[in-house]
mmCIF file of C-alpha atoms and ligand atoms in Angstrom:
data_model
loop_
_atom_site.group_PDB
_atom_site.id
_atom_site.type_symbol
_atom_site.label_atom_id
_atom_site.label_comp_id
_atom_site.label_asym_id
_atom_site.label_seq_id
_atom_site.Cartn_x
_atom_site.Cartn_y
_atom_site.Cartn_z
ATOM 1 C CA UNK A 1 -5.575 -22.820 -45.807
ATOM 2 C CA UNK A 2 -9.160 -23.933 -46.063
ATOM 3 C CA UNK A 3 -10.923 -24.553 -42.764
ATOM 4 C CA UNK A 4 -12.668 -27.917 -43.113
ATOM 5 C CA UNK A 5 -13.777 -28.669 -39.563
ATOM 6 C CA UNK A 6 -14.194 -26.833 -36.305
ATOM 7 C CA UNK A 7 -14.785 -28.773 -33.077
ATOM 8 C CA UNK A 8 -14.843 -27.789 -29.407
ATOM 9 C CA UNK A 9 -11.072 -28.037 -28.947
ATOM 10 C CA UNK A 10 -9.615 -27.956 -32.438
ATOM 11 C CA UNK A 11 -9.805 -26.528 -35.924
ATOM 12 C CA UNK A 12 -8.746 -28.600 -38.922
ATOM 13 C CA UNK A 13 -7.400 -27.039 -42.142
ATOM 14 C CA UNK A 14 -6.630 -28.652 -45.481
ATOM 15 C CA UNK A 15 -2.955 -28.130 -46.377
ATOM 16 C CA UNK A 16 -3.082 -30.221 -49.558
ATOM 17 C CA UNK A 17 -4.738 -33.463 -50.723
ATOM 18 C CA UNK A 18 -2.647 -35.561 -48.376
ATOM 19 C CA UNK A 19 -1.960 -33.388 -45.360
ATOM 20 C CA UNK A 20 -4.076 -31.497 -42.831
ATOM 21 C CA UNK A 21 -3.199 -28.982 -40.133
ATOM 22 C CA UNK A 22 -4.819 -29.425 -36.691
ATOM 23 C CA UNK A 23 -4.923 -26.279 -34.597
ATOM 24 C CA UNK A 24 -5.494 -26.643 -30.867
ATOM 25 C CA UNK A 25 -7.660 -23.887 -29.384
ATOM 26 C CA UNK A 26 -6.928 -21.884 -26.279
ATOM 27 C CA UNK A 27 -10.279 -23.002 -24.915
ATOM 28 C CA UNK A 28 -11.605 -25.682 -22.634
ATOM 29 C CA UNK A 29 -15.106 -27.152 -22.629
ATOM 30 C CA UNK A 30 -16.870 -29.779 -20.528
ATOM 31 C CA UNK A 31 -20.330 -31.322 -20.170
ATOM 32 C CA UNK A 32 -21.041 -31.370 -23.920
ATOM 33 C CA UNK A 33 -19.947 -27.745 -24.260
ATOM 34 C CA UNK A 34 -22.150 -26.464 -21.393
ATOM 35 C CA UNK A 35 -19.069 -25.170 -19.521
ATOM 36 C CA UNK A 36 -16.670 -23.292 -21.765
ATOM 37 C CA UNK A 37 -13.739 -20.998 -20.896
ATOM 38 C CA UNK A 38 -10.775 -19.322 -22.514
ATOM 39 C CA UNK A 39 -7.546 -21.078 -21.472
ATOM 40 C CA UNK A 40 -4.569 -19.080 -22.688
ATOM 41 C CA UNK A 41 -1.602 -21.357 -23.380
ATOM 42 C CA UNK A 42 -3.629 -24.612 -23.412
ATOM 43 C CA UNK A 43 -3.500 -24.952 -27.227
ATOM 44 C CA UNK A 44 0.281 -24.993 -27.330
ATOM 45 C CA UNK A 45 0.594 -27.338 -24.337
ATOM 46 C CA UNK A 46 -1.929 -29.835 -25.786
ATOM 47 C CA UNK A 47 -0.316 -29.676 -29.258
ATOM 48 C CA UNK A 48 3.073 -30.327 -27.637
ATOM 49 C CA UNK A 49 1.654 -33.293 -25.693
ATOM 50 C CA UNK A 50 0.130 -34.769 -28.850
ATOM 51 C CA UNK A 51 3.392 -34.303 -30.768
ATOM 52 C CA UNK A 52 5.376 -35.911 -27.914
ATOM 53 C CA UNK A 53 3.124 -38.935 -27.407
ATOM 54 C CA UNK A 54 2.567 -39.560 -31.124
ATOM 55 C CA UNK A 55 6.337 -39.356 -31.856
ATOM 56 C CA UNK A 56 7.034 -41.693 -28.947
ATOM 57 C CA UNK A 57 4.497 -44.218 -30.281
ATOM 58 C CA UNK A 58 5.868 -43.955 -33.851
ATOM 59 C CA UNK A 59 9.353 -44.610 -32.465
ATOM 60 C CA UNK A 60 7.940 -47.778 -30.919
ATOM 61 C CA UNK A 61 6.329 -49.121 -34.074
ATOM 62 C CA UNK A 62 2.778 -47.691 -33.832
ATOM 63 C CA UNK A 63 1.659 -46.082 -37.116
ATOM 64 C CA UNK A 64 0.144 -42.617 -36.492
ATOM 65 C CA UNK A 65 -1.081 -39.714 -38.591
ATOM 66 C CA UNK A 66 1.413 -37.302 -36.962
ATOM 67 C CA UNK A 67 3.949 -35.553 -39.179
ATOM 68 C CA UNK A 68 5.175 -32.363 -37.549
ATOM 69 C CA UNK A 69 4.587 -29.759 -34.817
ATOM 70 C CA UNK A 70 5.056 -26.050 -35.483
ATOM 71 C CA UNK A 71 6.247 -25.378 -31.898
ATOM 72 C CA UNK A 72 3.010 -23.580 -31.165
ATOM 73 C CA UNK A 73 -0.662 -24.577 -31.475
ATOM 74 C CA UNK A 74 -0.548 -26.463 -34.807
ATOM 75 C CA UNK A 75 0.449 -29.926 -35.914
ATOM 76 C CA UNK A 76 0.558 -31.334 -39.450
ATOM 77 C CA UNK A 77 -1.041 -34.730 -39.910
ATOM 78 C CA UNK A 78 -1.906 -37.147 -42.698
ATOM 79 C CA UNK A 79 -5.431 -36.839 -44.038
ATOM 80 C CA UNK A 80 -7.341 -40.056 -43.208
ATOM 81 C CA UNK A 81 -10.789 -41.510 -43.566
ATOM 82 C CA UNK A 82 -11.686 -41.364 -39.876
ATOM 83 C CA UNK A 83 -13.568 -44.293 -38.331
ATOM 84 C CA UNK A 84 -16.506 -42.698 -36.450
ATOM 85 C CA UNK A 85 -15.712 -44.580 -33.252
ATOM 86 C CA UNK A 86 -13.987 -43.574 -30.013
ATOM 87 C CA UNK A 87 -11.864 -46.343 -28.554
ATOM 88 C CA UNK A 88 -11.420 -46.088 -24.810
ATOM 89 C CA UNK A 89 -8.842 -48.032 -22.845
ATOM 90 C CA UNK A 90 -9.295 -48.194 -19.072
ATOM 91 C CA UNK A 91 -6.811 -49.312 -16.425
ATOM 92 C CA UNK A 92 -8.778 -48.009 -13.442
ATOM 93 C CA UNK A 93 -12.507 -47.520 -12.877
ATOM 94 C CA UNK A 94 -13.495 -43.893 -13.504
ATOM 95 C CA UNK A 95 -15.797 -41.599 -15.458
ATOM 96 C CA UNK A 96 -18.520 -43.128 -17.578
ATOM 97 C CA UNK A 97 -17.510 -46.644 -16.465
ATOM 98 C CA UNK A 98 -18.590 -45.748 -12.917
ATOM 99 C CA UNK A 99 -21.847 -44.275 -14.220
ATOM 100 C CA UNK A 100 -22.826 -47.559 -15.820
ATOM 101 C CA UNK A 101 -21.255 -49.743 -13.108
ATOM 102 C CA UNK A 102 -21.903 -47.819 -9.892
ATOM 103 C CA UNK A 103 -21.220 -50.875 -7.734
ATOM 104 C CA UNK A 104 -17.495 -50.593 -8.514
ATOM 105 C CA UNK A 105 -15.370 -48.429 -6.218
ATOM 106 C CA UNK A 106 -13.769 -45.417 -7.982
ATOM 107 C CA UNK A 107 -10.167 -46.033 -9.059
ATOM 108 C CA UNK A 108 -10.369 -49.802 -8.638
ATOM 109 C CA UNK A 109 -7.605 -51.290 -10.763
ATOM 110 C CA UNK A 110 -8.962 -53.657 -13.402
ATOM 111 C CA UNK A 111 -7.578 -57.199 -13.631
ATOM 112 C CA UNK A 112 -6.628 -56.317 -17.235
ATOM 113 C CA UNK A 113 -6.997 -53.192 -19.408
ATOM 114 C CA UNK A 114 -10.555 -52.826 -20.703
ATOM 115 C CA UNK A 115 -11.149 -51.739 -24.310
ATOM 116 C CA UNK A 116 -14.523 -50.281 -25.245
ATOM 117 C CA UNK A 117 -16.089 -48.555 -28.199
ATOM 118 C CA UNK A 118 -18.388 -45.552 -28.443
ATOM 119 C CA UNK A 119 -20.081 -44.034 -31.477
ATOM 120 C CA UNK A 120 -18.698 -40.557 -32.168
ATOM 121 C CA UNK A 121 -21.926 -38.580 -31.870
ATOM 122 C CA UNK A 122 -22.426 -35.505 -29.686
ATOM 123 C CA UNK A 123 -26.149 -35.677 -30.464
ATOM 124 C CA UNK A 124 -26.447 -39.210 -29.045
ATOM 125 C CA UNK A 125 -23.828 -38.560 -26.277
ATOM 126 C CA UNK A 126 -21.338 -41.114 -27.642
ATOM 127 C CA UNK A 127 -23.282 -44.338 -26.908
ATOM 128 C CA UNK A 128 -21.438 -47.527 -25.990
ATOM 129 C CA UNK A 129 -21.228 -50.010 -28.893
ATOM 130 C CA UNK A 130 -20.809 -53.754 -29.038
ATOM 131 C CA UNK A 131 -18.394 -55.318 -31.517
ATOM 132 C CA UNK A 132 -21.392 -56.735 -33.353
ATOM 133 C CA UNK A 133 -22.918 -53.237 -33.624
ATOM 134 C CA UNK A 134 -19.732 -52.068 -35.323
ATOM 135 C CA UNK A 135 -19.357 -54.925 -37.791
ATOM 136 C CA UNK A 136 -23.085 -55.181 -38.614
ATOM 137 C CA UNK A 137 -23.226 -51.441 -39.339
ATOM 138 C CA UNK A 138 -20.340 -51.965 -41.735
ATOM 139 C CA UNK A 139 -18.030 -49.563 -39.909
ATOM 140 C CA UNK A 140 -15.196 -52.112 -39.592
ATOM 141 C CA UNK A 141 -14.559 -55.772 -40.325
ATOM 142 C CA UNK A 142 -13.774 -58.204 -37.483
ATOM 143 C CA UNK A 143 -10.126 -58.209 -38.559
ATOM 144 C CA UNK A 144 -9.911 -54.397 -38.542
ATOM 145 C CA UNK A 145 -11.575 -54.257 -35.142
ATOM 146 C CA UNK A 146 -9.106 -56.814 -33.799
ATOM 147 C CA UNK A 147 -6.200 -54.764 -35.212
ATOM 148 C CA UNK A 148 -7.593 -51.669 -33.460
ATOM 149 C CA UNK A 149 -7.855 -53.593 -30.169
ATOM 150 C CA UNK A 150 -4.299 -54.890 -30.466
ATOM 151 C CA UNK A 151 -2.923 -51.442 -31.288
ATOM 152 C CA UNK A 152 -4.893 -49.792 -28.487
ATOM 153 C CA UNK A 153 -3.519 -52.305 -25.951
ATOM 154 C CA UNK A 154 0.019 -51.755 -27.275
ATOM 155 C CA UNK A 155 -0.482 -47.965 -26.958
ATOM 156 C CA UNK A 156 -1.665 -48.532 -23.391
ATOM 157 C CA UNK A 157 1.435 -50.578 -22.520
ATOM 158 C CA UNK A 158 3.784 -48.005 -24.031
ATOM 159 C CA UNK A 159 2.111 -44.985 -22.438
ATOM 160 C CA UNK A 160 1.579 -46.665 -19.038
ATOM 161 C CA UNK A 161 5.279 -47.573 -18.884
ATOM 162 C CA UNK A 162 6.463 -44.157 -20.084
ATOM 163 C CA UNK A 163 4.266 -42.305 -17.583
ATOM 164 C CA UNK A 164 5.186 -44.614 -14.682
ATOM 165 C CA UNK A 165 8.850 -43.648 -15.079
ATOM 166 C CA UNK A 166 7.769 -40.123 -14.058
ATOM 167 C CA UNK A 167 5.557 -41.251 -11.185
ATOM 168 C CA UNK A 168 2.368 -40.798 -13.229
ATOM 169 C CA UNK A 169 -0.625 -43.149 -13.396
ATOM 170 C CA UNK A 170 -2.532 -43.579 -16.640
ATOM 171 C CA UNK A 171 -6.173 -44.085 -15.589
ATOM 172 C CA UNK A 172 -7.790 -44.170 -19.046
ATOM 173 C CA UNK A 173 -7.671 -42.560 -22.493
ATOM 174 C CA UNK A 174 -9.499 -42.198 -25.752
ATOM 175 C CA UNK A 175 -8.119 -43.061 -29.202
ATOM 176 C CA UNK A 176 -9.375 -42.558 -32.734
ATOM 177 C CA UNK A 177 -8.273 -44.345 -35.874
ATOM 178 C CA UNK A 178 -8.455 -43.727 -39.608
ATOM 179 C CA UNK A 179 -7.582 -45.367 -42.912
ATOM 180 C CA UNK A 180 -4.911 -43.892 -45.209
ATOM 181 C CA UNK A 181 -5.071 -44.014 -49.026
ATOM 182 C CA UNK A 182 -3.638 -47.548 -49.090
ATOM 183 C CA UNK A 183 -6.230 -48.853 -46.618
ATOM 184 C CA UNK A 184 -3.845 -49.045 -43.632
ATOM 185 C CA UNK A 185 -5.159 -48.205 -40.152
ATOM 186 C CA UNK A 186 -3.366 -45.326 -38.432
ATOM 187 C CA UNK A 187 -3.749 -43.786 -35.009
ATOM 188 C CA UNK A 188 -5.405 -40.397 -35.459
ATOM 189 C CA UNK A 189 -6.627 -37.302 -33.595
ATOM 190 C CA UNK A 190 -4.869 -36.145 -30.424
ATOM 191 C CA UNK A 191 -3.244 -37.541 -27.283
ATOM 192 C CA UNK A 192 -3.298 -34.918 -24.586
ATOM 193 C CA UNK A 193 -4.705 -34.036 -21.189
ATOM 194 C CA UNK A 194 -8.043 -33.540 -23.022
ATOM 195 C CA UNK A 195 -8.182 -37.220 -23.992
ATOM 196 C CA UNK A 196 -6.357 -38.980 -21.156
ATOM 197 C CA UNK A 197 -6.726 -39.143 -17.380
ATOM 198 C CA UNK A 198 -3.340 -38.936 -15.699
ATOM 199 C CA UNK A 199 -2.797 -38.867 -11.929
ATOM 200 C CA UNK A 200 0.182 -37.645 -9.947
ATOM 201 C CA UNK A 201 -0.080 -38.362 -6.223
ATOM 202 C CA UNK A 202 -3.831 -38.472 -6.632
ATOM 203 C CA UNK A 203 -4.021 -35.125 -8.496
ATOM 204 C CA UNK A 204 -5.346 -34.936 -12.037
ATOM 205 C CA UNK A 205 -2.960 -33.463 -14.617
ATOM 206 C CA UNK A 206 -5.730 -33.628 -17.210
ATOM 207 C CA UNK A 207 -9.101 -32.163 -18.172
ATOM 208 C CA UNK A 208 -10.830 -33.926 -15.260
ATOM 209 C CA UNK A 209 -9.576 -30.987 -13.111
ATOM 210 C CA UNK A 210 -11.809 -28.663 -15.133
ATOM 211 C CA UNK A 211 -14.717 -31.114 -15.067
ATOM 212 C CA UNK A 212 -14.303 -31.154 -11.236
ATOM 213 C CA UNK A 213 -14.631 -27.362 -11.073
ATOM 214 C CA UNK A 214 -11.067 -26.023 -11.312
ATOM 215 C CA UNK A 215 -10.506 -22.844 -13.314
ATOM 216 C CA UNK A 216 -9.164 -22.823 -16.867
ATOM 217 C CA UNK A 217 -5.999 -21.227 -15.540
ATOM 218 C CA UNK A 218 -5.444 -24.084 -13.056
ATOM 219 C CA UNK A 219 -5.932 -26.511 -15.919
ATOM 220 C CA UNK A 220 -3.263 -24.768 -17.993
ATOM 221 C CA UNK A 221 -0.929 -24.947 -14.991
ATOM 222 C CA UNK A 222 -1.575 -28.691 -14.667
ATOM 223 C CA UNK A 223 -0.823 -29.233 -18.366
ATOM 224 C CA UNK A 224 2.404 -27.239 -17.954
ATOM 225 C CA UNK A 225 3.289 -29.410 -14.939
ATOM 226 C CA UNK A 226 2.717 -32.589 -16.970
ATOM 227 C CA UNK A 227 4.876 -31.288 -19.801
ATOM 228 C CA UNK A 228 7.676 -30.353 -17.365
ATOM 229 C CA UNK A 229 7.554 -33.823 -15.797
ATOM 230 C CA UNK A 230 7.752 -35.473 -19.208
ATOM 231 C CA UNK A 231 10.489 -33.131 -20.448
ATOM 232 C CA UNK A 232 8.217 -31.820 -23.226
ATOM 233 C CA UNK A 233 9.523 -28.522 -24.554
ATOM 234 C CA UNK A 234 6.588 -26.151 -24.849
HETATM 235 P P1 5GP B 1 -15.189 -41.561 -19.947
HETATM 236 O O1 5GP B 1 -15.863 -42.500 -20.898
HETATM 237 O O2 5GP B 1 -14.895 -42.204 -18.626
HETATM 238 O O3 5GP B 1 -15.905 -40.234 -19.831
HETATM 239 O O4 5GP B 1 -13.776 -41.202 -20.604
HETATM 240 C C1 5GP B 1 -12.733 -42.130 -20.709
HETATM 241 C C2 5GP B 1 -11.484 -41.470 -21.251
HETATM 242 O O5 5GP B 1 -11.677 -41.090 -22.605
HETATM 243 C C3 5GP B 1 -11.115 -40.174 -20.519
HETATM 244 O O6 5GP B 1 -9.673 -40.095 -20.444
HETATM 245 C C4 5GP B 1 -11.657 -39.075 -21.395
HETATM 246 O O7 5GP B 1 -10.884 -37.915 -21.283
HETATM 247 C C5 5GP B 1 -11.617 -39.683 -22.760
HETATM 248 N N1 5GP B 1 -12.801 -39.326 -23.562
HETATM 249 C C6 5GP B 1 -14.000 -39.960 -23.605
HETATM 250 N N2 5GP B 1 -14.834 -39.375 -24.441
HETATM 251 C C7 5GP B 1 -14.207 -38.316 -24.948
HETATM 252 C C8 5GP B 1 -14.577 -37.298 -25.890
HETATM 253 O O8 5GP B 1 -15.679 -37.266 -26.441
HETATM 254 N N3 5GP B 1 -13.638 -36.342 -26.167
HETATM 255 C C9 5GP B 1 -12.415 -36.372 -25.563
HETATM 256 N N4 5GP B 1 -11.534 -35.376 -25.859
HETATM 257 N N5 5GP B 1 -12.028 -37.303 -24.713
HETATM 258 C C10 5GP B 1 -12.903 -38.281 -24.389
#
C-alpha cells in the first residue's frame, strides 16, 4: 500500500481509489511534538476505541468514514476530501478554553455544549475561527457549517449518554469532517483518548494524563482501563 500521509499519531495508506487504511502508531506526543515517547500497545487500543465509537455512532444514524478494524492497529475508512477544520465540542471548561478565558474555574459545566472551530495548522497552532472566517474563506457554506454543528451536537449527546452509563464524564472532544464523492458530509479521522477528554472519578482516561506528566506506559494502562469499562475487545 502506498503511504500518503504520516502524522504524529497515525499513518495513512491508499488501499484503492475509494478506501484508505489508517494505522495508529505506538507513540504518544504532546506540546506540538515537543514531548514524544514510544507507547507499546497504544496503537491497538486507540484503533479499537475509534472502531467502537464510530460503529456506535453509525448505528445511531451518524454517517462516518469508518468501514472496518483489523483487530490490531489499522482501520479501513472511506477516502474523503477533508475539511481543514477541527471542530471542538466542550461540556466542561478545560484546556485551551481556560487559556483564553482564565476567569472561568476549571471543569465548570457549561449551560449548554459549546461548539468551536479551529484551523488545522500545526504551524499556526490551530487558531480559533469564527463562522464568518470559514464561510468567507470558502471552506464551507453556511448550510454545511450548520450541518456540521448539528452533527457534532448529536455526537456529543450520543457519546455523553454512552459514557455516563459507565460512570464516565465526557469533558470535550475534537471532530473532523470530510466530503465523499457525492458531496455528502461524513464524520472522519479518529475518536479515541487522543481526541477526547474523559474523566472517571476525577482521573483522566485520555491523553491529558500524558500532557500532565504521566509516563507513556501509564497512558497505555489508562486506555486499557477505558476499553475494559466500555467492553471494547482489544
Ligand atoms: P483543547 O482545545 O482544550 O486543547 O482541546 C479540546 C479537545 O479537543 C480535547 O479533547 C483535545 O484532546 C482535542 N484536541 C484539540 N486539538 C487537537 C489536536 O490538534 N489533535 C488532537 N488529537 N486532539 C485535539
